JSON list of C-alpha atoms in Angstrom, two decimals:
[
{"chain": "D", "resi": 1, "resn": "UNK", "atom": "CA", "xyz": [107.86, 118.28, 91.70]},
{"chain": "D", "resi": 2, "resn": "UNK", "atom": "CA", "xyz": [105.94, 118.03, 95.05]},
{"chain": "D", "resi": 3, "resn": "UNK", "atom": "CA", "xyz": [103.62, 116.10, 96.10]},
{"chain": "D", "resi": 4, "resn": "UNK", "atom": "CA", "xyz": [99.84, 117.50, 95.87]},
{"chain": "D", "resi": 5, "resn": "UNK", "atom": "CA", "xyz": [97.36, 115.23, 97.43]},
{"chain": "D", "resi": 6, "resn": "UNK", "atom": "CA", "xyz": [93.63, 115.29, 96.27]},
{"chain": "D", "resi": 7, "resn": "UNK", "atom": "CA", "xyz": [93.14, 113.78, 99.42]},
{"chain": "D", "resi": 8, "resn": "UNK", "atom": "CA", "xyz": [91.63, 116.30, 101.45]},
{"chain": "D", "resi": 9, "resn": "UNK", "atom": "CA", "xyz": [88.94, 116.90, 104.25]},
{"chain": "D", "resi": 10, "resn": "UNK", "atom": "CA", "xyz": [88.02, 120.89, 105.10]},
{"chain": "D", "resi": 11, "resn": "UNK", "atom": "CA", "xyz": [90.60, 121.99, 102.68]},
{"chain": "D", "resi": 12, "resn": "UNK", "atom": "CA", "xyz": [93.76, 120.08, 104.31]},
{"chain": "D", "resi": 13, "resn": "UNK", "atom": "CA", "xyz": [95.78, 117.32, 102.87]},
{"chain": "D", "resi": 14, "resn": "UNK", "atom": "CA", "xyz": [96.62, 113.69, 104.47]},
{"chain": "D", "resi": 15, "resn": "UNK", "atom": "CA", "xyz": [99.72, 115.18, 104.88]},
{"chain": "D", "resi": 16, "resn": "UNK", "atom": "CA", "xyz": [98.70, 117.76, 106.97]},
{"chain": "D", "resi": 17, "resn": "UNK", "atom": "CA", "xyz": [97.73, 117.90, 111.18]},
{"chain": "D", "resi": 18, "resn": "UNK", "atom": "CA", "xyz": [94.62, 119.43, 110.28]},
{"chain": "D", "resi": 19, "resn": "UNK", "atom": "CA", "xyz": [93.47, 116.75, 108.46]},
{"chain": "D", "resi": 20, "resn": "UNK", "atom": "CA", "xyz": [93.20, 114.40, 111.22]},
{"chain": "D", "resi": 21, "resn": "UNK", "atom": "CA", "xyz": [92.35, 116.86, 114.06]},
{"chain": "D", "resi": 22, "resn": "UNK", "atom": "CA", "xyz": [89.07, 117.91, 112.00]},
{"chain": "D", "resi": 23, "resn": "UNK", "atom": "CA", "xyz": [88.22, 114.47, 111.87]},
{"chain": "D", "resi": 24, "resn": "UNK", "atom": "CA", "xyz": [89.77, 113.25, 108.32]},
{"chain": "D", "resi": 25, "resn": "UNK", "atom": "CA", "xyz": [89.56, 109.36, 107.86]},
{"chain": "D", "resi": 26, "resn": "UNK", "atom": "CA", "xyz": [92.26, 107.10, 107.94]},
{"chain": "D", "resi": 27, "resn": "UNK", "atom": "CA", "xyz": [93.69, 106.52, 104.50]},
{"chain": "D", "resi": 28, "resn": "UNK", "atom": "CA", "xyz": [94.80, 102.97, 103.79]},
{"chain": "D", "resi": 29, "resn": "UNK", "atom": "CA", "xyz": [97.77, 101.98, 102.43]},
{"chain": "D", "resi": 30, "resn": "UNK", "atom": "CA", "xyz": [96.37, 101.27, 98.96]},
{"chain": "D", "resi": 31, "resn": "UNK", "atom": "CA", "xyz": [94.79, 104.55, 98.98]},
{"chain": "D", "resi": 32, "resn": "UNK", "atom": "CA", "xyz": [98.21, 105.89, 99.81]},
{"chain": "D", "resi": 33, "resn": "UNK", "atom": "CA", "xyz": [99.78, 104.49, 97.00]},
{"chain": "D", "resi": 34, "resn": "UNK", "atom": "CA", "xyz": [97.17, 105.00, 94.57]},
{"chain": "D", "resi": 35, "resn": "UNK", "atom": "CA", "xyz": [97.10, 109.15, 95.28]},
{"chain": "D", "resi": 36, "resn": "UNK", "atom": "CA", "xyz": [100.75, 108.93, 95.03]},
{"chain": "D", "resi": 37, "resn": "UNK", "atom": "CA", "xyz": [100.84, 107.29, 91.52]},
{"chain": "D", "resi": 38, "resn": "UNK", "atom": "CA", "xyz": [98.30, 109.59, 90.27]},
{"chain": "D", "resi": 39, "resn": "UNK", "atom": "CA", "xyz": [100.28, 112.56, 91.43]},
{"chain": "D", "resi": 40, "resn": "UNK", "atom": "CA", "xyz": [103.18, 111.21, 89.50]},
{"chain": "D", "resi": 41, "resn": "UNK", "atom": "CA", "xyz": [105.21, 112.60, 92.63]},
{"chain": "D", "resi": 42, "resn": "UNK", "atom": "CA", "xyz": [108.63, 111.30, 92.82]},
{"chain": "D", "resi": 43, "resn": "UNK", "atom": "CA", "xyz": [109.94, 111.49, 96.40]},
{"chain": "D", "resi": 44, "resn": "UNK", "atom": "CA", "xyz": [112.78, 113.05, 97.68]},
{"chain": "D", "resi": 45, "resn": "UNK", "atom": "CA", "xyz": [114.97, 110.80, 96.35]},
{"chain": "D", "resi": 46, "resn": "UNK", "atom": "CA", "xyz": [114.29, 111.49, 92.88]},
{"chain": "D", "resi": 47, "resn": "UNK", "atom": "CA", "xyz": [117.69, 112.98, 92.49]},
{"chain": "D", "resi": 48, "resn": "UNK", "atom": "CA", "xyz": [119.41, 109.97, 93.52]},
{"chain": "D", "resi": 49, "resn": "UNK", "atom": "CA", "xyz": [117.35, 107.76, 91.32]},
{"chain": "D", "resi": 50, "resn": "UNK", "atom": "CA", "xyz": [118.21, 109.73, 88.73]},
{"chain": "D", "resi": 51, "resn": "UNK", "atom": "CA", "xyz": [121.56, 108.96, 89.12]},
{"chain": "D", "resi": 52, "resn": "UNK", "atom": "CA", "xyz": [121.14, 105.79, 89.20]},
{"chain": "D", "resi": 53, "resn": "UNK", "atom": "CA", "xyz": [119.12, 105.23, 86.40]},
{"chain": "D", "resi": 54, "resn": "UNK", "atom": "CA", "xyz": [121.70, 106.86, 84.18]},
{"chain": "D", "resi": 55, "resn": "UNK", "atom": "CA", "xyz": [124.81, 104.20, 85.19]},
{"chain": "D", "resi": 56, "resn": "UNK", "atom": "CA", "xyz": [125.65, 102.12, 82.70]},
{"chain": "D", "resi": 57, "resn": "UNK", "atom": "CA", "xyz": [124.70, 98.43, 82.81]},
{"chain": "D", "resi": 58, "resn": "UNK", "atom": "CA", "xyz": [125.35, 96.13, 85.36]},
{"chain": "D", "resi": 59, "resn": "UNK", "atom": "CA", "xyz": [125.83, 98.90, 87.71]},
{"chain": "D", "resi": 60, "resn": "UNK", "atom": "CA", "xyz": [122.63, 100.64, 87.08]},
{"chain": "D", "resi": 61, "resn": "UNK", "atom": "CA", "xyz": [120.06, 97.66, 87.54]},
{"chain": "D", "resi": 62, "resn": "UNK", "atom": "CA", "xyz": [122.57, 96.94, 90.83]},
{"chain": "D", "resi": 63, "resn": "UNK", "atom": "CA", "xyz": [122.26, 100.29, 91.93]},
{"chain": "D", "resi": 64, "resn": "UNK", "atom": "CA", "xyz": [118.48, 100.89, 91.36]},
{"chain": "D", "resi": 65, "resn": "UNK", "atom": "CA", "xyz": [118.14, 97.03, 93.17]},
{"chain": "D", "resi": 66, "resn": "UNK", "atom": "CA", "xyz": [119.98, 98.58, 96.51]},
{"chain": "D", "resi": 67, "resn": "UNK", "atom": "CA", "xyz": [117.92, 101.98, 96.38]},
{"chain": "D", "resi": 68, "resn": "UNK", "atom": "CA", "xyz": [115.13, 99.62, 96.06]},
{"chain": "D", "resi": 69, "resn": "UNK", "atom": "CA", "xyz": [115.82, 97.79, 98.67]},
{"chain": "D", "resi": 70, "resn": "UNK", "atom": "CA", "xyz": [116.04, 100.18, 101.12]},
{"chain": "D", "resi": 71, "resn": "UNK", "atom": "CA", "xyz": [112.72, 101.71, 100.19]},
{"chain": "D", "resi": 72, "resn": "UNK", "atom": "CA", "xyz": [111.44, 98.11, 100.85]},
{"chain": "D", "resi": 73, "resn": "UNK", "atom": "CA", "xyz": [112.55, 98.32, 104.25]},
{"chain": "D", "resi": 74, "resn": "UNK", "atom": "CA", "xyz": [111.94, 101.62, 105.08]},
{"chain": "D", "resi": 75, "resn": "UNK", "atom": "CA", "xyz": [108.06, 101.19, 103.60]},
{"chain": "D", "resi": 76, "resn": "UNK", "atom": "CA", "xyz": [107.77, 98.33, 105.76]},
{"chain": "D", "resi": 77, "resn": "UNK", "atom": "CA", "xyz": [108.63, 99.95, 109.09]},
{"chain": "D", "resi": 78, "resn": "UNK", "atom": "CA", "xyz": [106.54, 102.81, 108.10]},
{"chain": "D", "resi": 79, "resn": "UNK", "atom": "CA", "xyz": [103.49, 100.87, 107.60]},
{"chain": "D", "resi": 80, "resn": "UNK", "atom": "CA", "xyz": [104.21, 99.35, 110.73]},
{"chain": "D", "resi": 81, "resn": "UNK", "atom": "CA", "xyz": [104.27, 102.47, 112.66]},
{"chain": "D", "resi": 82, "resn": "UNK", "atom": "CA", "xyz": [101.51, 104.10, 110.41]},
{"chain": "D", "resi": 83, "resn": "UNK", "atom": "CA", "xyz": [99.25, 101.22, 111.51]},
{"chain": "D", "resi": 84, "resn": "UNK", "atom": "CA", "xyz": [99.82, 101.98, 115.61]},
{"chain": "D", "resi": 85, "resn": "UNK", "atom": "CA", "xyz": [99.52, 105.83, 114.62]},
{"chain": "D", "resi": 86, "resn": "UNK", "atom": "CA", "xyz": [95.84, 104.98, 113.05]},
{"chain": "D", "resi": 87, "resn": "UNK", "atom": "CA", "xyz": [94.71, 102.30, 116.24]},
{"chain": "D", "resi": 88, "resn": "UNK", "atom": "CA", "xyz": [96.31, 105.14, 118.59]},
{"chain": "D", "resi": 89, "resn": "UNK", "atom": "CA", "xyz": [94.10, 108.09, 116.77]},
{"chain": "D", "resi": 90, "resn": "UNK", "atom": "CA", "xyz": [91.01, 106.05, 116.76]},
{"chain": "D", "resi": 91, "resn": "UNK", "atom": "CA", "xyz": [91.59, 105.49, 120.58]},
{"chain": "D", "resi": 92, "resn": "UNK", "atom": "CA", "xyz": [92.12, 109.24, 120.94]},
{"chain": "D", "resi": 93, "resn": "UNK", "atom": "CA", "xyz": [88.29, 110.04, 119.88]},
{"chain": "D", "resi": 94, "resn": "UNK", "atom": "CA", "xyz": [87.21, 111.75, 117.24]},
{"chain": "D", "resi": 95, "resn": "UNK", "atom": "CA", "xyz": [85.71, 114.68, 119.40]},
{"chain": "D", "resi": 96, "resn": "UNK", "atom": "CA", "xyz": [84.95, 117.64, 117.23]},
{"chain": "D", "resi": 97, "resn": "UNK", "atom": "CA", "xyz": [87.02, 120.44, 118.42]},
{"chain": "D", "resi": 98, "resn": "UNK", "atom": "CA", "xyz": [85.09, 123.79, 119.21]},
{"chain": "D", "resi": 99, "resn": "UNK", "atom": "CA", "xyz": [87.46, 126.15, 116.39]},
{"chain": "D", "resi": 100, "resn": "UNK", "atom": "CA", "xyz": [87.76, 129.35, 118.03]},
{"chain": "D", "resi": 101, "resn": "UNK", "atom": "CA", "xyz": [88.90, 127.89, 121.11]},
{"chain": "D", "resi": 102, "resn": "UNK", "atom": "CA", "xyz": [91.48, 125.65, 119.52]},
{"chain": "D", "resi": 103, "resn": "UNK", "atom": "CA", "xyz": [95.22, 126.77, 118.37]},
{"chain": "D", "resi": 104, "resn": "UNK", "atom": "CA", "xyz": [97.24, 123.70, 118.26]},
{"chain": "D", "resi": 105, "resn": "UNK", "atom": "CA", "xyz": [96.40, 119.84, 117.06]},
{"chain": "D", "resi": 106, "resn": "UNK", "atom": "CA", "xyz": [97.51, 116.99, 119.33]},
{"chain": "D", "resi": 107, "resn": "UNK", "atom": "CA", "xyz": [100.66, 115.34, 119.00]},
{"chain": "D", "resi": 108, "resn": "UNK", "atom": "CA", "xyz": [99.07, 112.22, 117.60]},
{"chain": "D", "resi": 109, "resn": "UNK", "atom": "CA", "xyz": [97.76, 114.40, 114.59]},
{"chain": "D", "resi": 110, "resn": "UNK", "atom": "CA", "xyz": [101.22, 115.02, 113.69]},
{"chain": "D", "resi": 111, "resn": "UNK", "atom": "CA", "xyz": [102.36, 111.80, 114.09]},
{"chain": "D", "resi": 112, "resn": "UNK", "atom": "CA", "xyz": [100.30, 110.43, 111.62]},
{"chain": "D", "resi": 113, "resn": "UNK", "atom": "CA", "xyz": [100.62, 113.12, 109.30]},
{"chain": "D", "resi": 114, "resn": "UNK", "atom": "CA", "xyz": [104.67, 112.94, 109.38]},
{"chain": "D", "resi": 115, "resn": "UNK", "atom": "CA", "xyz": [104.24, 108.96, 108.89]},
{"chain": "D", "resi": 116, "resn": "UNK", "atom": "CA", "xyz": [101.41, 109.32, 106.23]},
{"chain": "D", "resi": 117, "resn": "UNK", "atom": "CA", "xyz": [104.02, 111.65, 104.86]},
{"chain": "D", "resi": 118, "resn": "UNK", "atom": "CA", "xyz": [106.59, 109.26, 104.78]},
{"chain": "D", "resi": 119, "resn": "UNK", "atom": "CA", "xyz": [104.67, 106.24, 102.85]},
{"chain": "D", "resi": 120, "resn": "UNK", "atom": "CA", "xyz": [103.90, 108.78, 100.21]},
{"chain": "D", "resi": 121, "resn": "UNK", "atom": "CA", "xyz": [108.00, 109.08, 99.98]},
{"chain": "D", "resi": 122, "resn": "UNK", "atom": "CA", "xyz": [108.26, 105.27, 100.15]},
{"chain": "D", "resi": 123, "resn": "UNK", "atom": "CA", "xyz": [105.46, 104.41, 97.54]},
{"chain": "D", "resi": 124, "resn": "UNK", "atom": "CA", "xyz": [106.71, 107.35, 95.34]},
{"chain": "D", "resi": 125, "resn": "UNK", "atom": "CA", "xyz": [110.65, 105.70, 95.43]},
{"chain": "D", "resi": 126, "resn": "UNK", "atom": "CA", "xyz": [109.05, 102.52, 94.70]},
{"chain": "D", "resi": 127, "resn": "UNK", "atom": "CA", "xyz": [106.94, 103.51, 91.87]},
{"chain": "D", "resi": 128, "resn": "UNK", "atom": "CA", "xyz": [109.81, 105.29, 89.76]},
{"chain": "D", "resi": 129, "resn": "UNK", "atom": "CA", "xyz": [112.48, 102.71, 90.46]},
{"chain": "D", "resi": 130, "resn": "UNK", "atom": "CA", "xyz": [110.37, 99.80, 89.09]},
{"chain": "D", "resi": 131, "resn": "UNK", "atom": "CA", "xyz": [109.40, 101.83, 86.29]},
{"chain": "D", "resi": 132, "resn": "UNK", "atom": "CA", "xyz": [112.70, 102.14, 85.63]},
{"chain": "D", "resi": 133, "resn": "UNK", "atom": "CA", "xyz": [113.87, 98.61, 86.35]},
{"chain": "D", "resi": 134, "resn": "UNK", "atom": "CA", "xyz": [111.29, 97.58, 84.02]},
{"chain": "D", "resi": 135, "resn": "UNK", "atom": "CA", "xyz": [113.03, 99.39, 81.10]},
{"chain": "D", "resi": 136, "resn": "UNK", "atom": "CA", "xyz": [116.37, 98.06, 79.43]},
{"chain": "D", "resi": 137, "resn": "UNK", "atom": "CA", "xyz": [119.03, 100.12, 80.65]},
{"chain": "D", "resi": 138, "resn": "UNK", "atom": "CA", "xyz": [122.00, 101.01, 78.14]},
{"chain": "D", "resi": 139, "resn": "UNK", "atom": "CA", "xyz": [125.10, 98.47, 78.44]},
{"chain": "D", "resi": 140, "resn": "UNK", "atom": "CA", "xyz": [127.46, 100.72, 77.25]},
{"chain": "D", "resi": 141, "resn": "UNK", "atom": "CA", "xyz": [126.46, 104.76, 77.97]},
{"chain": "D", "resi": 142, "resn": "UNK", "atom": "CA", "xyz": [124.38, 106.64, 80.40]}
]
């Protein structure tokens, strides 16, 4: 499954340069995570979750614990660096760009769109692994 925002301005996605170029707002990070649960998107890890969800008890809630874990951290860094990319953008200016002139976005547009990008991986890990960490897993199959 990928991910399809409903988050759009002039037909582009948070996800997408565009978006902020054309003068999209700044999602927060509870706005993140809300489109992301609603998309029931996954992440790229989905496989690997997967996985580990089908481990048989202790391993499983172990595995699914260290997975989580490293979401944790990486979500955390991200939101770090998502927060600069947002206080960099809004020190950019917001200066509508004159269309048929323009062929490329700024690097800052695709910074923020690679790191917006990456919390919707990071909230989407999150989301399935406590879903499944909130379910009994089997103590003696997969």
């Amino acid at each position: 499954m990928t991910y399809q925002s409903t988050l759009t301005y002039q037909d582009y996605s948070a996800g997408h340069p565009w978006y902020y170029f054309l003068g999209g707002k700044v999602l927060t990070p509870k706005q993140i995570l809300e489109a992301t649960r609603q998309s029931g998107y996954q992440g790229y890890r989905r496989d690997e979750i997967t996985q580990a969800a089908d481990l048989c008890e202790p391993q499983r809630s172990a595995k699914l614990r260290a997975i989580r874990d490293e979401a944790i951290q990486g979500l955390e860094s991200d939101l770090t660096r998502y927060r600069q990319l947002a206080l960099a953008l809004h020190r950019h200016g917001r200066t509508r760009p004159i269309l048929h002139r323009v062929t490329a976005c700024d690097d800052i547009h695709t910074n923020i769109s690679l790191k917006y990008n990456h919390l919707v991986n990071g909230f989407a890990h999150l989301l399935a692994i406590d879903d499944l960490l909130s379910q009994q897993g089997d103590l003696f199959g997969g």
